[in-house]
XYZ file of C-alpha atoms in Angstrom:
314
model
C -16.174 -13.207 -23.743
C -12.495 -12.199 -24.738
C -10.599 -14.520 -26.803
C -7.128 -15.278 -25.263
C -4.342 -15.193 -27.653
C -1.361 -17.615 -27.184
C 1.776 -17.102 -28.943
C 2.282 -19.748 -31.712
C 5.957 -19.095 -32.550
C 8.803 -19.777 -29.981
C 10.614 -16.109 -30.614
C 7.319 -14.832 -29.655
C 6.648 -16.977 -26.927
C 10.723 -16.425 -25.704
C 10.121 -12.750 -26.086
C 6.246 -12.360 -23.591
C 8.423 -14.724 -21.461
C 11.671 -12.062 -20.732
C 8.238 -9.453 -19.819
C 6.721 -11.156 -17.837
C 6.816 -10.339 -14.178
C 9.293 -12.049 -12.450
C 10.819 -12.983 -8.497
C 13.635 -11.383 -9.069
C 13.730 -8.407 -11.477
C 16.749 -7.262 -13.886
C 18.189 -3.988 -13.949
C 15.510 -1.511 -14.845
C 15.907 -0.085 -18.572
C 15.492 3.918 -19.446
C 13.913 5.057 -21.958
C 15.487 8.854 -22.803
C 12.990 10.871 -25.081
C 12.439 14.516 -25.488
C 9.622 17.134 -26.447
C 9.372 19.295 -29.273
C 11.152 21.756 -28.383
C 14.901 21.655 -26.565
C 18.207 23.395 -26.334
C 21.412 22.506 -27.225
C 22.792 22.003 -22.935
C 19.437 19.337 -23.058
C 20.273 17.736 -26.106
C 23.718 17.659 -24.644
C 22.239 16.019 -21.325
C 20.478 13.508 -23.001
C 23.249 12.169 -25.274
C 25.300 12.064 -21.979
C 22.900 10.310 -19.920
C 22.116 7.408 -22.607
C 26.163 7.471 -22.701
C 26.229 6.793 -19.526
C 22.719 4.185 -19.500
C 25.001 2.327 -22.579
C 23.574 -1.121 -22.889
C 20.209 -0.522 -20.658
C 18.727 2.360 -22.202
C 16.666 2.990 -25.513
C 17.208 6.883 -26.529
C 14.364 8.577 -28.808
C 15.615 11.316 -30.995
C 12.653 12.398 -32.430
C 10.162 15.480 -31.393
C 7.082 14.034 -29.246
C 4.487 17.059 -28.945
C 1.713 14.748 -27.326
C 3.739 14.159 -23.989
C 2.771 16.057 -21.290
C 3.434 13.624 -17.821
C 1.953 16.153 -15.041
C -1.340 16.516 -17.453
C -4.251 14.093 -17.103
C -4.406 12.301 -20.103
C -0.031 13.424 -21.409
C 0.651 10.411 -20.486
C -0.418 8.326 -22.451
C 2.244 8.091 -25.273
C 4.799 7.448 -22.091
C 3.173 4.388 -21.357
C 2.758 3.381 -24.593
C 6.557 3.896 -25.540
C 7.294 2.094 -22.304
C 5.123 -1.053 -23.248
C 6.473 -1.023 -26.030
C 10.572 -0.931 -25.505
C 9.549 -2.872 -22.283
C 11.524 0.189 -20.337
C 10.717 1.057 -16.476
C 12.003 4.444 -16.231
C 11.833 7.560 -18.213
C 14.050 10.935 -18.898
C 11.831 13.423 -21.061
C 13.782 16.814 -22.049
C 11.743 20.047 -23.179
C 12.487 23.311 -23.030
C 10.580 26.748 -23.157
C 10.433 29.750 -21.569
C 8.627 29.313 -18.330
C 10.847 26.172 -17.562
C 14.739 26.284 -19.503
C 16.338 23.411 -19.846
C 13.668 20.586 -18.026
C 14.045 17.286 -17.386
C 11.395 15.464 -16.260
C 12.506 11.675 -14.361
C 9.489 9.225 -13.496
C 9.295 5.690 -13.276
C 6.719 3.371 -14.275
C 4.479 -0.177 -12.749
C 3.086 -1.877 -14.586
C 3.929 0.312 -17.566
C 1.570 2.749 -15.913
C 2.889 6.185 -14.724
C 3.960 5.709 -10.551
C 5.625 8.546 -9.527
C 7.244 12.054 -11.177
C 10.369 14.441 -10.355
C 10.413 17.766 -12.759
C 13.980 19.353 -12.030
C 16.394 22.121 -14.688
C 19.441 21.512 -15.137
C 21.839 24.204 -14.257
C 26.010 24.892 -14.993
C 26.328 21.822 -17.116
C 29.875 20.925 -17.801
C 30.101 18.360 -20.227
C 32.464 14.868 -20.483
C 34.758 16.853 -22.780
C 35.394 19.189 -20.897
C 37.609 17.299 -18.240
C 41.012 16.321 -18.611
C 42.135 13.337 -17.214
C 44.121 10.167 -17.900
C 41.838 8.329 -20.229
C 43.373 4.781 -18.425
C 41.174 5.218 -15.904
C 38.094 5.787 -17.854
C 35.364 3.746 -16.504
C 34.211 1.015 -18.534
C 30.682 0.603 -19.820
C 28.239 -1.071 -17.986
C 30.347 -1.076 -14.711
C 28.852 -1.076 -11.134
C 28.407 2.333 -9.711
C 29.005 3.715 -6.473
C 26.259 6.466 -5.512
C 27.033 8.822 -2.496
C 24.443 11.279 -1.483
C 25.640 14.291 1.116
C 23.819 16.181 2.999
C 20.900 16.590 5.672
C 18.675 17.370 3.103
C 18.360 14.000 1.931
C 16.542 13.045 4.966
C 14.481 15.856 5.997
C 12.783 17.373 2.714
C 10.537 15.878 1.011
C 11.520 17.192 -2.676
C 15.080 15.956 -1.920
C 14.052 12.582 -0.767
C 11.696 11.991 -3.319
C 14.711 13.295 -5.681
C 17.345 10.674 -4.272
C 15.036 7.932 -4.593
C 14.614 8.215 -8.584
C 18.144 8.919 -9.221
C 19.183 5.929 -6.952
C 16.912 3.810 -9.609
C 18.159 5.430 -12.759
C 21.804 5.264 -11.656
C 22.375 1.973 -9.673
C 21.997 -0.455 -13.075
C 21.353 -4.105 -12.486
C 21.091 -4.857 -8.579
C 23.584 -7.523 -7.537
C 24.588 -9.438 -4.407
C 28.133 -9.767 -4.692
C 31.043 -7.610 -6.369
C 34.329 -7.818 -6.731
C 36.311 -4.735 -5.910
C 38.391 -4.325 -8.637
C 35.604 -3.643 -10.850
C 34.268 -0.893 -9.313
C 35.683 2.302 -11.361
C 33.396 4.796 -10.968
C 30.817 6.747 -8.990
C 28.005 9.175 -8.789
C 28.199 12.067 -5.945
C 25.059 14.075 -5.347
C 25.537 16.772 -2.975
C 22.271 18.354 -1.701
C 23.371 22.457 -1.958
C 20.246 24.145 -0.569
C 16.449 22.520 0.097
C 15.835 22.423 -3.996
C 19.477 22.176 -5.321
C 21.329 19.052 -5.817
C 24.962 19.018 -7.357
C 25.298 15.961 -9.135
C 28.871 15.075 -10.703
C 30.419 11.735 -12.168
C 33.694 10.696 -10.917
C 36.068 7.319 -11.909
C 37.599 5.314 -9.106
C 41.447 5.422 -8.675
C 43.036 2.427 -6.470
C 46.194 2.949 -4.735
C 48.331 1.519 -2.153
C 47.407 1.832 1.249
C 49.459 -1.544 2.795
C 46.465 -2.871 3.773
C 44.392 -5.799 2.130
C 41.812 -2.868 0.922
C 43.221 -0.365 -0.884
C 43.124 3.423 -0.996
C 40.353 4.790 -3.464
C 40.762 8.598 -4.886
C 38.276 10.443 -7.233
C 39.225 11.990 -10.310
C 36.076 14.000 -12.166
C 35.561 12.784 -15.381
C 31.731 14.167 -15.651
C 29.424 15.136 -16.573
C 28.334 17.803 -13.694
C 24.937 19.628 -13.147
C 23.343 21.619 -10.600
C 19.148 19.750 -10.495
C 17.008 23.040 -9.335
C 13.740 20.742 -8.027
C 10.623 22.307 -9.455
C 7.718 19.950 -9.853
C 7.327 16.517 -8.126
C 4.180 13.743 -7.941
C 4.355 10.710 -5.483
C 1.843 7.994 -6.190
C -1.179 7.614 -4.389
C -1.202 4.925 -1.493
C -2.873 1.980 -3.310
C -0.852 2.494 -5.912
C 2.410 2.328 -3.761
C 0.980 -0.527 -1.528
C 0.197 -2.792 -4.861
C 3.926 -1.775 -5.962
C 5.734 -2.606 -3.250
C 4.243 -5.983 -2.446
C 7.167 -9.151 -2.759
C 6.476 -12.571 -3.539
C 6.604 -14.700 -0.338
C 9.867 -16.904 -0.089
C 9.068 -20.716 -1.088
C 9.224 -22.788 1.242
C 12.403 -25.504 0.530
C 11.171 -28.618 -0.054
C 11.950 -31.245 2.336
C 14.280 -33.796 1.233
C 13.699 -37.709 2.507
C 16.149 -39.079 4.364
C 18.544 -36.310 4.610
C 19.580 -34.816 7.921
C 22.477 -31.774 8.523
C 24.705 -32.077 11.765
C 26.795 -29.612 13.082
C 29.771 -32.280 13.205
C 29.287 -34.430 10.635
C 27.151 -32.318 8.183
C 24.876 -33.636 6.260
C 23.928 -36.845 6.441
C 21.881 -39.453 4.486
C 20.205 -42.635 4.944
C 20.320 -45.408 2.325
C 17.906 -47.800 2.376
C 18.850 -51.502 1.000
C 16.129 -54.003 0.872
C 16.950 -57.571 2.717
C 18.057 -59.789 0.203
C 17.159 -63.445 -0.033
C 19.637 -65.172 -0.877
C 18.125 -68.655 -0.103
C 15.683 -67.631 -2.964
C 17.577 -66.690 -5.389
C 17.856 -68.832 -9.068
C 21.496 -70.428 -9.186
C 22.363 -70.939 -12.584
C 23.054 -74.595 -14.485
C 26.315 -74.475 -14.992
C 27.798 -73.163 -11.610
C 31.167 -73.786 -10.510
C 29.993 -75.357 -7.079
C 27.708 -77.622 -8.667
C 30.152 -78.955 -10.799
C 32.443 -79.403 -8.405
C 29.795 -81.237 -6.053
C 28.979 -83.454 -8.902
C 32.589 -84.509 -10.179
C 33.527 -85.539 -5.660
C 29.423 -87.285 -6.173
C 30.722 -89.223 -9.179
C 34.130 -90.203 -8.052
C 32.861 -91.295 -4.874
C 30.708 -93.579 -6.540
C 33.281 -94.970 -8.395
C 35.521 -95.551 -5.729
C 32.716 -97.613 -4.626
C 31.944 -99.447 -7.621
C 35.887 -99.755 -7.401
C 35.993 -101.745 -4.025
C 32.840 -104.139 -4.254
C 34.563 -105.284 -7.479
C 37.517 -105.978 -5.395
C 35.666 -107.892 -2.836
C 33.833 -109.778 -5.500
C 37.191 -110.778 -6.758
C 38.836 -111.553 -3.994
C 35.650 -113.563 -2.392
């Protein structure tokens, strides 16, 4: 029988707590690793990529010769790193001769291996190599827009495996509300042919437009790349069934004595016990008794007052 282990020190117990599975997840952190062997256009990706991740993303700089992801059994150090820096998605760089300049994007349940996208990275163009007025740099950690165009999206499967991965690894924290003015930047992926996707970074420029929403432009800022699709692995269906289950909305619990109208809104009922006053302890020195007690006595002695008189006069 296995002995269960319970943290003894509140760090450590604050720590399994952040985790643990939860309702409703945070943004998903990337882990950015590479092989052990790259060029300098992937070292170049990588560094932009965890410039971009800034704030949710843990970046590995040294060589990792034991990671192979679409090998039975080369994943293994994955899923250890990912316990480990408690990470959800991965960006693995190698390069050789069969496959220049790879990238290889997969994202983990359960810190477990779930699905895999193998794509090289063509006509990189780097952030310095775009001019533009650095005011309208976006600012890290911002809220992305992501646009993908073209058919290819929705009608092959590479593609729409492809666009499901980057929409994780680009889309940060997921949020119900945002306020327009801090949305500076955005991600455009434009599918080229059935295994080419153009992918480019762009900030947000507001203008005038006399309306209440203004008029957005695009300036490139990048960094660009052409993704050439080469490899992909979707998860098996148990796998994907056991992922995708949700937690079933609690129910609200009903409140006593508290209605809603459509008038008068909500509306509650007091209730006030029936109070006795007939029982109720007066205390000694009350000002009615005193007062019934000084007319008692002077009535008596108005009394005392006029037999006197009578015995007097008799």
């Amino acid at each position: 029988m296995m002995k269960i282990k319970t943290p003894k020190k509140g760090r450590v117990k604050r720590e399994l707590d952040k985790r643990a599975p939860k309702l409703v997840e945070t943004g998903k952190k990337t882990l950015i690793l590479q092989g052990t062997k790259t060029s300098g256009i992937l070292n170049s990706v990588l560094s932009e990529i965890y410039h971009l991740k800034k704030g949710g993303a843990v970046r590995f700089t040294r060589k990792n010769d034991n990671i192979r992801p679409f090998e039975s059994g080369g994943e293994t150090s994955l899923e250890f790193f990912s316990l480990k820096t408690d990470c959800s998605i991965f960006v693995y760089g190698s390069h050789s001769k069969k496959r220049p300049n790879n990238l290889v994007i997969g994202r983990m349940y359960d810190h477990h291996v779930y699905d895999l996208v193998e794509v090289g990275v063509e006509n990189f163009k780097s952030i310095e190599s775009f001019t533009y007025d650095k005011k309208i740099a976006p600012r890290v950690g911002s809220k992305p827009f992501i646009a993908f165009i073209g058919e290819g999206f929705e009608n092959v499967d590479e593609l729409k495996h492809l666009k499901e991965v980057l929409l994780d690894l680009l889309r940060g924290e997921v949020v119900e509300n945002i306020n327009l003015a801090g949305l500076d930047r955005a991600y455009v992926c434009t599918a080229i042919s059935s295994n080419k996707v153009y992918l480019t970074h762009c900030a947000l420029r507001l203008k005038k437009s006399g309306t209440v929403v203004p008029r957005m432009e695009l300036v490139e800022v990048g960094p660009s790349m052409d993704l050439v699709v080469r490899r992909h692995r979707l998860p098996n269906e148990g796998l994907r069934k056991e992922a995708m289950k949700t937690a079933k909305d609690q129910p609200k619990k009903k409140v006593k004595n508290v209605s809603s109208d459509a008038i008068q809104g909500t509306i509650g009922k007091i209730y006030i016990p029936d109070q006795k006053v007939g029982e109720m302890a007066l205390p000694n020195k009350a000002k009615g008794v005193k007062r019934e007690r000084r007319e008692a006595k002077n009535k008596d002695a108005n009394e005392h007052a006029s037999k006197k008189q009578k015995e007097e006069s008799e």
